[in-house]
């Protein structure tokens, strides 16, 4: 592990056009990845904690959250896309040593993302009560599903603030604060969930209350470090009046729109998958939700390394260093595939323990264990897809990766899942997922080695 000063010095070498040895590149990737991996894992642990605590209330309570979980991920992923539209631009400006323009982008991001988050919240509140019926939920779970979703959506502005400020800190090379805040948020989630679910007796809605309060605390904390404390981003450094620059918004739209569309359609595909699973019964709904949550703990290291790739590629692109950009991209993808292969082994071996923590119901456990062990074989290629996508995001190229993700998900996974589910149940759905993720990883590796993502990135990095 490097010290903070050493990491800052290596990032400065990227911005100043100095050469980096292979060892320095690897050290920088690892140093930026570890805090981000921790942050990614702890964010998923929040869902894991919710599922585990509610799981002990019974299968109906678990199914209540599982039914709407993919929809909460839909809205959450849209806020993430909005944040990245601005943080990628900031990374480009930081790579070019233009810190003032990076702060200008940050100001625009605060205005736009928080405005859109209020609109997203309003849509979520409006659909909260009919949503479980649209998803095919039974009368025994729809009321709690609606309340859980409603409370989660009310926290969306705080979720957006946390996302944006965390993304901006990462773009500056500061992975530590987002990591520490995520750990804090996870700890608060445990405390608040226990209070609301068991002490106050709110059950399923209590899980959403605890999570919402933890998100609010984390969002305010992260905003303080990004807006007030960070030496590159703190806004009080600027002495010139704030003025609106439409170019920042246009670039944000170029980056965010494909990502938001992808998030919408990918989450829509997850919702369709839920609809495919729903006729299989409450045990299958709960097992599917638990398996998704447990698996996400295993692929979060891939997203952590992906965060490092986005930062390093973004700053290298802003500095105009094409060869360094390609080298860092290849190294992050290779490292990520290796880590994800290891996580696949862990997931296969410890599947009984991962599902057992979430539920004591034997029927749910057996379905969840089988699903995880099927999926374990696809993890290395899933890692390739995750990190190559993050490389493309760092460059600002989001259209082609979107088409790969959507085509693979909708044309292969859902079609195969719909064909297999009636005959093989939930394991058939997860087999379809494993086949699709392997295929998607191969497509992304082809995209990486073609190198077209750098051309679009260089065009975006040069425009105001």
Short mmCIF file of C-alpha atoms in Angstrom, two decimals:
data_model
loop_
_atom_site.label_atom_id
_atom_site.label_comp_id
_atom_site.label_asym_id
_atom_site.label_seq_id
_atom_site.Cartn_x
_atom_site.Cartn_y
_atom_site.Cartn_z
CA UNK A 1 0.00 0.00 0.00
CA UNK A 2 1.27 3.43 -0.91
CA UNK A 3 0.86 6.54 1.18
CA UNK A 4 -1.49 9.31 0.13
CA UNK A 5 1.43 11.58 -0.80
CA UNK A 6 2.95 8.89 -3.03
CA UNK A 7 -0.38 8.32 -4.78
CA UNK A 8 -0.78 12.06 -5.36
CA UNK A 9 2.78 12.19 -6.72
CA UNK A 10 2.11 9.38 -9.21
CA UNK A 11 -1.14 11.01 -10.36
CA UNK A 12 0.79 14.27 -10.81
CA UNK A 13 3.27 12.40 -13.03
CA UNK A 14 0.35 11.47 -15.32
CA UNK A 15 -0.75 15.12 -15.54
CA UNK A 16 2.79 16.41 -16.09
CA UNK A 17 3.67 13.98 -18.89
CA UNK A 18 6.28 12.01 -16.94
CA UNK A 19 6.93 8.31 -17.56
CA UNK A 20 5.60 5.66 -15.17
CA UNK A 21 7.26 2.27 -14.73
CA UNK A 22 5.21 -0.92 -14.82
CA UNK A 23 5.61 -1.22 -11.06
CA UNK A 24 4.38 2.34 -10.53
CA UNK A 25 1.35 1.71 -12.75
CA UNK A 26 0.48 -1.48 -10.87
CA UNK A 27 0.97 0.18 -7.50
CA UNK A 28 -1.24 3.08 -8.55
CA UNK A 29 -4.00 0.75 -9.79
CA UNK A 30 -3.93 -1.28 -6.57
CA UNK A 31 -3.80 1.81 -4.36
CA UNK A 32 -6.80 3.39 -6.07
CA UNK A 33 -8.69 0.10 -6.30
CA UNK A 34 -8.54 -1.07 -2.68
CA UNK A 35 -10.48 1.84 -1.12
CA UNK A 36 -12.97 1.72 -3.97
CA UNK A 37 -13.42 -2.06 -3.62
CA UNK A 38 -14.11 -1.54 0.07
CA UNK A 39 -16.61 1.19 -0.76
CA UNK A 40 -18.37 -0.98 -3.35
CA UNK A 41 -18.57 -3.96 -1.00
CA UNK A 42 -19.94 -1.92 1.88
CA UNK A 43 -22.59 -0.33 -0.35
CA UNK A 44 -23.79 -3.81 -1.31
CA UNK A 45 -23.62 -4.87 2.32
CA UNK A 46 -26.41 -2.38 2.97
CA UNK A 47 -28.72 -4.42 0.75
CA UNK A 48 -27.28 -7.59 2.28
CA UNK A 49 -28.05 -6.30 5.78
CA UNK A 50 -31.60 -5.34 4.78
CA UNK A 51 -32.16 -8.75 3.23
CA UNK A 52 -30.60 -10.62 6.16
CA UNK A 53 -32.60 -8.79 8.84
CA UNK A 54 -35.85 -8.97 6.91
CA UNK A 55 -35.12 -12.60 5.97
CA UNK A 56 -35.57 -13.58 9.58
CA UNK A 57 -39.12 -12.21 9.43
CA UNK A 58 -40.09 -14.96 6.96
CA UNK A 59 -40.41 -15.70 3.24
CA UNK A 60 -43.19 -13.15 2.65
CA UNK A 61 -41.14 -10.30 4.10
CA UNK A 62 -38.13 -11.33 1.99
CA UNK A 63 -40.23 -11.52 -1.15
CA UNK A 64 -41.62 -8.03 -0.41
CA UNK A 65 -38.16 -6.51 -0.82
CA UNK A 66 -37.08 -8.91 -3.56
CA UNK A 67 -40.04 -7.95 -5.72
CA UNK A 68 -39.06 -4.26 -5.98
CA UNK A 69 -35.29 -4.59 -5.56
CA UNK A 70 -34.55 -4.49 -9.29
CA UNK A 71 -36.67 -1.33 -9.61
CA UNK A 72 -34.77 0.42 -6.81
CA UNK A 73 -31.56 -0.47 -8.67
CA UNK A 74 -33.05 1.08 -11.81
CA UNK A 75 -33.52 4.48 -10.19
CA UNK A 76 -30.22 4.25 -8.33
CA UNK A 77 -28.29 3.49 -11.52
CA UNK A 78 -29.82 6.51 -13.28
CA UNK A 79 -28.47 8.79 -10.53
CA UNK A 80 -25.07 7.19 -10.98
CA UNK A 81 -25.16 7.87 -14.73
CA UNK A 82 -25.98 11.52 -14.09
CA UNK A 83 -23.04 11.85 -11.70
CA UNK A 84 -20.57 10.27 -14.10
CA UNK A 85 -21.54 12.67 -16.86
CA UNK A 86 -19.90 15.43 -14.83
CA UNK A 87 -17.18 13.53 -12.94
CA UNK A 88 -15.65 12.16 -16.17
CA UNK A 89 -15.33 15.73 -17.49
CA UNK A 90 -13.76 16.77 -14.19
CA UNK A 91 -11.22 13.93 -14.50
CA UNK A 92 -10.30 15.13 -17.99
CA UNK A 93 -9.76 18.70 -16.76
CA UNK A 94 -7.78 17.49 -13.74
CA UNK A 95 -5.61 15.41 -16.08
CA UNK A 96 -4.97 18.59 -18.07
CA UNK A 97 -4.07 20.49 -14.85
CA UNK A 98 -7.08 22.79 -15.34
CA UNK A 99 -8.48 22.63 -11.81
CA UNK A 100 -10.66 25.73 -12.12
CA UNK A 101 -12.67 24.23 -14.97
CA UNK A 102 -12.97 20.98 -13.01
CA UNK A 103 -14.63 22.99 -10.22
CA UNK A 104 -16.89 24.70 -12.76
CA UNK A 105 -18.03 21.28 -13.92
CA UNK A 106 -18.64 20.33 -10.29
CA UNK A 107 -20.90 23.36 -9.77
CA UNK A 108 -22.92 22.49 -12.85
CA UNK A 109 -23.17 18.89 -11.66
CA UNK A 110 -24.59 19.97 -8.30
CA UNK A 111 -27.30 22.08 -9.93
CA UNK A 112 -28.33 19.58 -12.61
CA UNK A 113 -28.06 16.32 -10.68
CA UNK A 114 -29.94 17.51 -7.63
CA UNK A 115 -32.71 18.97 -9.80
CA UNK A 116 -33.06 15.71 -11.72
CA UNK A 117 -32.99 13.68 -8.51
CA UNK A 118 -36.08 15.52 -7.27
CA UNK A 119 -37.84 14.65 -10.54
CA UNK A 120 -36.78 11.00 -10.21
CA UNK A 121 -38.04 10.96 -6.63
CA UNK A 122 -41.39 12.33 -7.78
CA UNK A 123 -41.77 9.60 -10.39
CA UNK A 124 -40.90 6.94 -7.81
CA UNK A 125 -43.41 8.26 -5.30
CA UNK A 126 -46.11 8.33 -7.99
CA UNK A 127 -45.65 4.66 -8.96
CA UNK A 128 -44.91 3.24 -5.51
CA UNK A 129 -48.30 1.68 -4.87
CA UNK A 130 -49.19 0.23 -8.29
CA UNK A 131 -45.61 -1.02 -8.91
CA UNK A 132 -45.84 -4.36 -7.01
CA UNK A 133 -49.01 -5.23 -8.95
CA UNK A 134 -47.25 -4.45 -12.24
CA UNK A 135 -44.46 -6.83 -11.23
CA UNK A 136 -46.87 -9.69 -10.52
CA UNK A 137 -46.67 -9.69 -6.73
CA UNK A 138 -49.31 -11.46 -4.68
CA UNK A 139 -51.67 -9.73 -2.24
CA UNK A 140 -49.64 -11.05 0.69
CA UNK A 141 -46.57 -8.96 -0.19
CA UNK A 142 -47.65 -5.93 -2.26
CA UNK A 143 -48.37 -3.58 0.68
CA UNK A 144 -44.94 -3.95 2.28
CA UNK A 145 -43.28 -3.81 -1.16
CA UNK A 146 -44.94 -0.47 -1.85
CA UNK A 147 -43.95 1.04 1.49
CA UNK A 148 -40.34 -0.13 1.13
CA UNK A 149 -40.07 1.37 -2.36
CA UNK A 150 -41.78 4.63 -1.36
CA UNK A 151 -39.43 5.30 1.55
CA UNK A 152 -36.37 4.44 -0.54
CA UNK A 153 -37.44 6.87 -3.27
CA UNK A 154 -37.92 9.70 -0.77
CA UNK A 155 -34.19 9.42 -0.04
CA UNK A 156 -33.24 9.81 -3.71
CA UNK A 157 -31.91 13.44 -3.52
CA UNK A 158 -29.58 12.38 -0.69
CA UNK A 159 -28.57 9.32 -2.71
CA UNK A 160 -27.78 11.55 -5.69
CA UNK A 161 -25.72 13.96 -3.57
CA UNK A 162 -23.74 11.04 -2.19
CA UNK A 163 -23.19 9.63 -5.69
CA UNK A 164 -22.10 12.92 -7.26
CA UNK A 165 -19.72 14.00 -4.50
CA UNK A 166 -18.23 10.52 -4.30
CA UNK A 167 -17.70 10.41 -8.07
CA UNK A 168 -16.09 13.87 -8.06
CA UNK A 169 -13.73 12.88 -5.24
CA UNK A 170 -12.74 9.75 -7.17
CA UNK A 171 -12.13 11.81 -10.31
CA UNK A 172 -9.58 13.83 -8.33
CA UNK A 173 -7.84 10.62 -7.23
CA UNK A 174 -9.26 10.62 -3.69
CA UNK A 175 -10.62 7.11 -3.17
CA UNK A 176 -10.19 7.13 0.60
CA UNK A 177 -13.00 9.48 1.62
CA UNK A 178 -15.68 7.68 -0.46
CA UNK A 179 -14.42 4.40 1.02
CA UNK A 180 -14.53 5.60 4.63
CA UNK A 181 -17.96 7.19 4.11
CA UNK A 182 -19.28 3.93 2.62
CA UNK A 183 -18.05 1.98 5.64
CA UNK A 184 -19.67 4.54 7.91
CA UNK A 185 -22.92 4.32 5.95
CA UNK A 186 -22.88 0.52 6.24
CA UNK A 187 -22.37 0.71 10.01
CA UNK A 188 -25.17 3.23 10.39
CA UNK A 189 -27.41 1.03 8.24
CA UNK A 190 -26.94 -1.85 10.68
CA UNK A 191 -27.75 0.33 13.68
CA UNK A 192 -30.72 2.10 12.10
CA UNK A 193 -32.16 -1.08 10.58
CA UNK A 194 -32.02 -2.92 13.89
CA UNK A 195 -33.71 0.05 15.55
CA UNK A 196 -36.51 0.44 13.01
CA UNK A 197 -37.10 -3.24 12.17
CA UNK A 198 -36.88 -4.89 15.58
CA UNK A 199 -36.87 -2.31 18.38
CA UNK A 200 -39.64 -0.11 16.94
CA UNK A 201 -41.28 -3.02 15.14
CA UNK A 202 -41.73 -1.44 11.68
CA UNK A 203 -40.70 -4.63 9.86
CA UNK A 204 -40.11 -4.30 6.09
CA UNK A 205 -40.71 -0.50 5.98
CA UNK A 206 -38.23 -0.19 8.85
CA UNK A 207 -35.49 -1.59 6.61
CA UNK A 208 -36.09 1.23 4.13
CA UNK A 209 -36.17 3.83 6.93
CA UNK A 210 -32.82 2.70 8.28
CA UNK A 211 -31.24 2.70 4.83
CA UNK A 212 -32.65 6.14 3.97
CA UNK A 213 -31.30 7.69 7.16
CA UNK A 214 -27.86 6.13 6.57
CA UNK A 215 -27.83 7.48 2.99
CA UNK A 216 -28.75 10.98 4.19
CA UNK A 217 -25.90 11.01 6.71
CA UNK A 218 -23.41 9.73 4.15
CA UNK A 219 -24.51 12.22 1.48
CA UNK A 220 -24.03 15.20 3.77
CA UNK A 221 -20.63 13.91 4.92
CA UNK A 222 -19.35 13.28 1.42
CA UNK A 223 -20.60 16.68 0.24
CA UNK A 224 -18.62 18.36 3.02
CA UNK A 225 -15.37 16.70 1.94
CA UNK A 226 -15.91 17.39 -1.77
CA UNK A 227 -17.22 20.97 -1.53
CA UNK A 228 -15.23 22.25 1.45
CA UNK A 229 -12.15 20.09 2.08
CA UNK A 230 -10.75 18.63 -1.17
CA UNK A 231 -7.73 20.68 -2.30
CA UNK A 232 -8.64 20.43 -6.00
CA UNK A 233 -12.44 20.62 -5.83
CA UNK A 234 -13.26 22.89 -2.87
CA UNK A 235 -15.45 25.61 -4.33
CA UNK A 236 -14.38 28.53 -2.16
CA UNK A 237 -11.06 28.69 -4.04
CA UNK A 238 -12.76 30.40 -6.98
CA UNK A 239 -12.97 34.18 -6.93
CA UNK A 240 -14.77 34.66 -10.24
CA UNK A 241 -18.61 34.67 -10.32
CA UNK A 242 -20.37 31.48 -11.32
CA UNK A 243 -21.54 31.54 -14.94
CA UNK A 244 -23.45 28.91 -16.85
CA UNK A 245 -21.52 27.04 -19.58
CA UNK A 246 -23.75 25.02 -21.87
CA UNK A 247 -20.77 23.04 -23.18
CA UNK A 248 -20.46 21.24 -19.84
CA UNK A 249 -24.09 20.23 -20.00
CA UNK A 250 -23.77 19.07 -23.61
CA UNK A 251 -20.78 16.91 -22.75
CA UNK A 252 -22.58 15.56 -19.70
CA UNK A 253 -25.49 14.59 -21.93
CA UNK A 254 -23.14 12.88 -24.39
CA UNK A 255 -21.67 10.80 -21.58
CA UNK A 256 -24.73 10.35 -19.34
CA UNK A 257 -27.53 9.84 -21.86
CA UNK A 258 -26.31 6.48 -23.18
CA UNK A 259 -25.53 5.42 -19.61
CA UNK A 260 -28.96 6.48 -18.34
CA UNK A 261 -30.66 4.76 -21.28
CA UNK A 262 -28.58 1.67 -20.61
CA UNK A 263 -29.41 1.80 -16.90
CA UNK A 264 -33.10 2.12 -17.69
CA UNK A 265 -33.17 -0.73 -20.19
CA UNK A 266 -30.79 -2.96 -18.22
CA UNK A 267 -32.81 -2.50 -15.07
CA UNK A 268 -35.90 -2.98 -17.19
CA UNK A 269 -34.37 -6.30 -18.20
CA UNK A 270 -33.84 -7.12 -14.51
CA UNK A 271 -37.50 -6.28 -13.91
CA UNK A 272 -38.45 -8.57 -16.80
CA UNK A 273 -36.32 -11.25 -15.18
CA UNK A 274 -38.28 -10.71 -11.95
CA UNK A 275 -41.50 -11.12 -13.92
CA UNK A 276 -40.13 -14.39 -15.36
CA UNK A 277 -39.27 -15.59 -11.83
CA UNK A 278 -42.50 -14.37 -10.13
CA UNK A 279 -44.73 -17.25 -11.38
CA UNK A 280 -42.30 -19.71 -9.78
CA UNK A 281 -43.57 -18.65 -6.32
CA UNK A 282 -42.46 -16.73 -3.24
CA UNK A 283 -39.59 -19.14 -2.51
CA UNK A 284 -38.15 -18.54 -5.97
CA UNK A 285 -38.63 -14.74 -5.71
CA UNK A 286 -36.87 -14.63 -2.35
CA UNK A 287 -34.08 -17.02 -3.46
CA UNK A 288 -33.49 -15.01 -6.63
CA UNK A 289 -33.25 -11.78 -4.63
CA UNK A 290 -30.90 -13.31 -2.06
CA UNK A 291 -28.70 -14.86 -4.74
CA UNK A 292 -28.45 -11.52 -6.57
CA UNK A 293 -27.48 -9.79 -3.32
CA UNK A 294 -24.94 -12.49 -2.38
CA UNK A 295 -23.42 -12.54 -5.87
CA UNK A 296 -23.06 -8.76 -5.85
CA UNK A 297 -20.65 -9.06 -2.93
CA UNK A 298 -18.42 -11.12 -5.23
CA UNK A 299 -18.45 -8.84 -8.25
CA UNK A 300 -18.04 -5.58 -6.30
CA UNK A 301 -14.21 -5.96 -6.43
CA UNK A 302 -14.60 -5.72 -10.20
CA UNK A 303 -16.49 -2.44 -9.85
CA UNK A 304 -13.85 -1.20 -7.39
CA UNK A 305 -11.08 -1.84 -9.91
CA UNK A 306 -13.36 -0.31 -12.53
CA UNK A 307 -13.54 2.91 -10.50
CA UNK A 308 -9.74 3.05 -10.52
CA UNK A 309 -9.77 2.44 -14.29
CA UNK A 310 -12.23 5.28 -14.84
CA UNK A 311 -10.08 7.71 -12.84
CA UNK A 312 -6.76 6.68 -14.43
CA UNK A 313 -8.09 6.55 -18.00
CA UNK A 314 -9.93 9.85 -17.51
CA UNK A 315 -6.85 11.69 -16.24
CA UNK A 316 -4.60 10.09 -18.87
CA UNK A 317 -7.06 11.09 -21.56
CA UNK A 318 -7.20 14.66 -20.28
CA UNK A 319 -3.39 14.75 -20.32
CA UNK A 320 -3.43 13.53 -23.94
CA UNK A 321 -1.34 10.44 -23.12
CA UNK A 322 -2.74 7.79 -25.44
CA UNK A 323 -0.09 5.09 -24.87
CA UNK A 324 -0.35 5.38 -21.08
CA UNK A 325 -4.12 5.30 -21.34
CA UNK A 326 -4.02 2.03 -23.30
CA UNK A 327 -1.47 0.48 -20.94
CA UNK A 328 -3.49 1.32 -17.83
CA UNK A 329 -6.67 0.00 -19.48
CA UNK A 330 -5.08 -3.37 -20.28
CA UNK A 331 -3.58 -3.68 -16.79
CA UNK A 332 -6.82 -2.89 -14.97
CA UNK A 333 -8.84 -5.33 -17.08
CA UNK A 334 -6.26 -8.11 -16.61
CA UNK A 335 -6.10 -7.54 -12.85
CA UNK A 336 -9.89 -7.42 -12.63
CA UNK A 337 -10.36 -10.71 -14.47
CA UNK A 338 -7.91 -12.40 -12.13
CA UNK A 339 -9.61 -11.04 -9.02
CA UNK A 340 -13.05 -11.97 -10.32
CA UNK A 341 -11.89 -15.52 -11.11
CA UNK A 342 -10.81 -15.83 -7.47
CA UNK A 343 -14.17 -14.43 -6.32
CA UNK A 344 -15.92 -17.02 -8.48
CA UNK A 345 -14.09 -19.79 -6.63
CA UNK A 346 -15.02 -18.23 -3.28
CA UNK A 347 -18.65 -17.90 -4.34
CA UNK A 348 -18.82 -21.55 -5.41
CA UNK A 349 -17.23 -22.87 -2.21
CA UNK A 350 -19.03 -20.63 0.27
CA UNK A 351 -22.43 -20.42 -1.41
CA UNK A 352 -24.17 -22.27 1.49
CA UNK A 353 -22.81 -19.80 4.05
CA UNK A 354 -23.60 -16.74 1.89
CA UNK A 355 -27.23 -17.75 1.47
CA UNK A 356 -27.53 -19.19 4.98
CA UNK A 357 -26.80 -15.79 6.52
CA UNK A 358 -29.75 -14.33 4.64
CA UNK A 359 -32.48 -16.86 5.40
CA UNK A 360 -33.19 -19.85 7.63
CA UNK A 361 -35.81 -21.23 5.17
CA UNK A 362 -34.40 -24.43 3.67
CA UNK A 363 -36.30 -24.26 0.35
CA UNK A 364 -34.96 -20.75 -0.29
CA UNK A 365 -31.43 -21.75 0.74
CA UNK A 366 -31.22 -24.68 -1.68
CA UNK A 367 -32.45 -22.63 -4.63
CA UNK A 368 -30.05 -19.79 -3.79
CA UNK A 369 -27.03 -22.10 -3.41
CA UNK A 370 -27.67 -23.77 -6.77
CA UNK A 371 -28.04 -20.38 -8.48
CA UNK A 372 -24.79 -19.01 -7.06
CA UNK A 373 -22.80 -22.08 -8.06
CA UNK A 374 -24.06 -21.87 -11.64
CA UNK A 375 -23.11 -18.19 -11.83
CA UNK A 376 -19.62 -18.69 -10.33
CA UNK A 377 -18.21 -19.98 -13.64
CA UNK A 378 -19.01 -16.71 -15.45
CA UNK A 379 -17.28 -14.35 -12.99
CA UNK A 380 -13.97 -13.79 -14.90
CA UNK A 381 -15.81 -12.72 -18.05
CA UNK A 382 -18.21 -10.63 -16.00
CA UNK A 383 -15.10 -8.90 -14.66
CA UNK A 384 -13.92 -8.23 -18.21
CA UNK A 385 -17.29 -6.67 -19.06
CA UNK A 386 -17.40 -4.52 -15.91
CA UNK A 387 -13.90 -3.09 -16.13
CA UNK A 388 -13.78 -2.59 -19.89
CA UNK A 389 -17.04 -0.68 -19.57
CA UNK A 390 -15.45 1.51 -16.87
CA UNK A 391 -12.43 2.09 -19.13
CA UNK A 392 -14.77 3.31 -21.87
CA UNK A 393 -16.62 5.55 -19.38
CA UNK A 394 -13.33 7.10 -18.27
CA UNK A 395 -12.60 7.93 -21.90
CA UNK A 396 -16.11 9.31 -22.38
CA UNK A 397 -17.16 6.62 -24.89
CA UNK A 398 -20.50 5.29 -23.63
CA UNK A 399 -22.55 4.58 -26.79
CA UNK A 400 -20.90 1.39 -28.07
CA UNK A 401 -20.62 -0.19 -24.60
CA UNK A 402 -24.30 0.59 -24.08
CA UNK A 403 -25.21 -1.29 -27.27
CA UNK A 404 -23.14 -4.30 -26.20
CA UNK A 405 -24.76 -4.43 -22.76
CA UNK A 406 -28.30 -3.98 -24.01
CA UNK A 407 -28.01 -6.36 -26.96
CA UNK A 408 -26.50 -9.10 -24.84
CA UNK A 409 -28.97 -8.69 -21.99
CA UNK A 410 -32.20 -8.40 -23.95
CA UNK A 411 -31.48 -10.66 -26.90
CA UNK A 412 -29.63 -13.46 -25.12
CA UNK A 413 -30.28 -13.54 -21.37
CA UNK A 414 -34.00 -12.82 -21.29
CA UNK A 415 -34.80 -15.00 -24.29
CA UNK A 416 -32.89 -17.93 -22.86
CA UNK A 417 -34.31 -17.38 -19.35
CA UNK A 418 -37.88 -17.30 -20.65
CA UNK A 419 -37.30 -20.58 -22.49
CA UNK A 420 -35.62 -22.36 -19.55
CA UNK A 421 -37.65 -21.10 -16.56
CA UNK A 422 -40.82 -23.17 -17.20
CA UNK A 423 -38.78 -26.38 -17.44
CA UNK A 424 -35.87 -25.86 -15.02
CA UNK A 425 -37.18 -23.20 -12.64
CA UNK A 426 -34.82 -20.70 -11.02
CA UNK A 427 -31.62 -22.65 -11.92
CA UNK A 428 -32.60 -22.29 -15.58
CA UNK A 429 -32.82 -18.51 -15.18
CA UNK A 430 -29.35 -18.39 -13.61
CA UNK A 431 -27.87 -20.66 -16.29
CA UNK A 432 -29.12 -18.17 -18.87
CA UNK A 433 -27.41 -15.40 -16.89
CA UNK A 434 -24.07 -17.25 -16.78
CA UNK A 435 -24.09 -17.93 -20.52
CA UNK A 436 -24.95 -14.30 -21.31
CA UNK A 437 -22.28 -12.82 -19.02
CA UNK A 438 -19.59 -15.00 -20.62
CA UNK A 439 -20.69 -13.87 -24.07
CA UNK A 440 -20.80 -10.23 -22.99
CA UNK A 441 -17.29 -10.41 -21.52
CA UNK A 442 -15.93 -11.69 -24.82
CA UNK A 443 -17.59 -8.83 -26.70
CA UNK A 444 -16.10 -6.26 -24.33
CA UNK A 445 -12.60 -7.73 -24.66
CA UNK A 446 -12.94 -7.39 -28.42
CA UNK A 447 -14.03 -3.77 -27.92
CA UNK A 448 -11.04 -3.10 -25.64
CA UNK A 449 -8.42 -4.39 -28.05
CA UNK A 450 -9.94 -2.62 -31.06
CA UNK A 451 -9.11 0.69 -29.32
CA UNK A 452 -11.91 2.77 -30.86
CA UNK A 453 -12.94 3.96 -27.36
CA UNK A 454 -9.85 6.18 -27.21
CA UNK A 455 -10.76 8.14 -30.34
CA UNK A 456 -14.09 9.31 -28.95
CA UNK A 457 -12.49 10.03 -25.58
CA UNK A 458 -9.88 12.31 -27.11
CA UNK A 459 -12.60 14.29 -28.91
CA UNK A 460 -14.57 14.83 -25.69
CA UNK A 461 -11.46 15.74 -23.69
CA UNK A 462 -10.67 18.53 -26.17
CA UNK A 463 -14.14 20.16 -26.12
CA UNK A 464 -15.21 22.69 -23.46
#
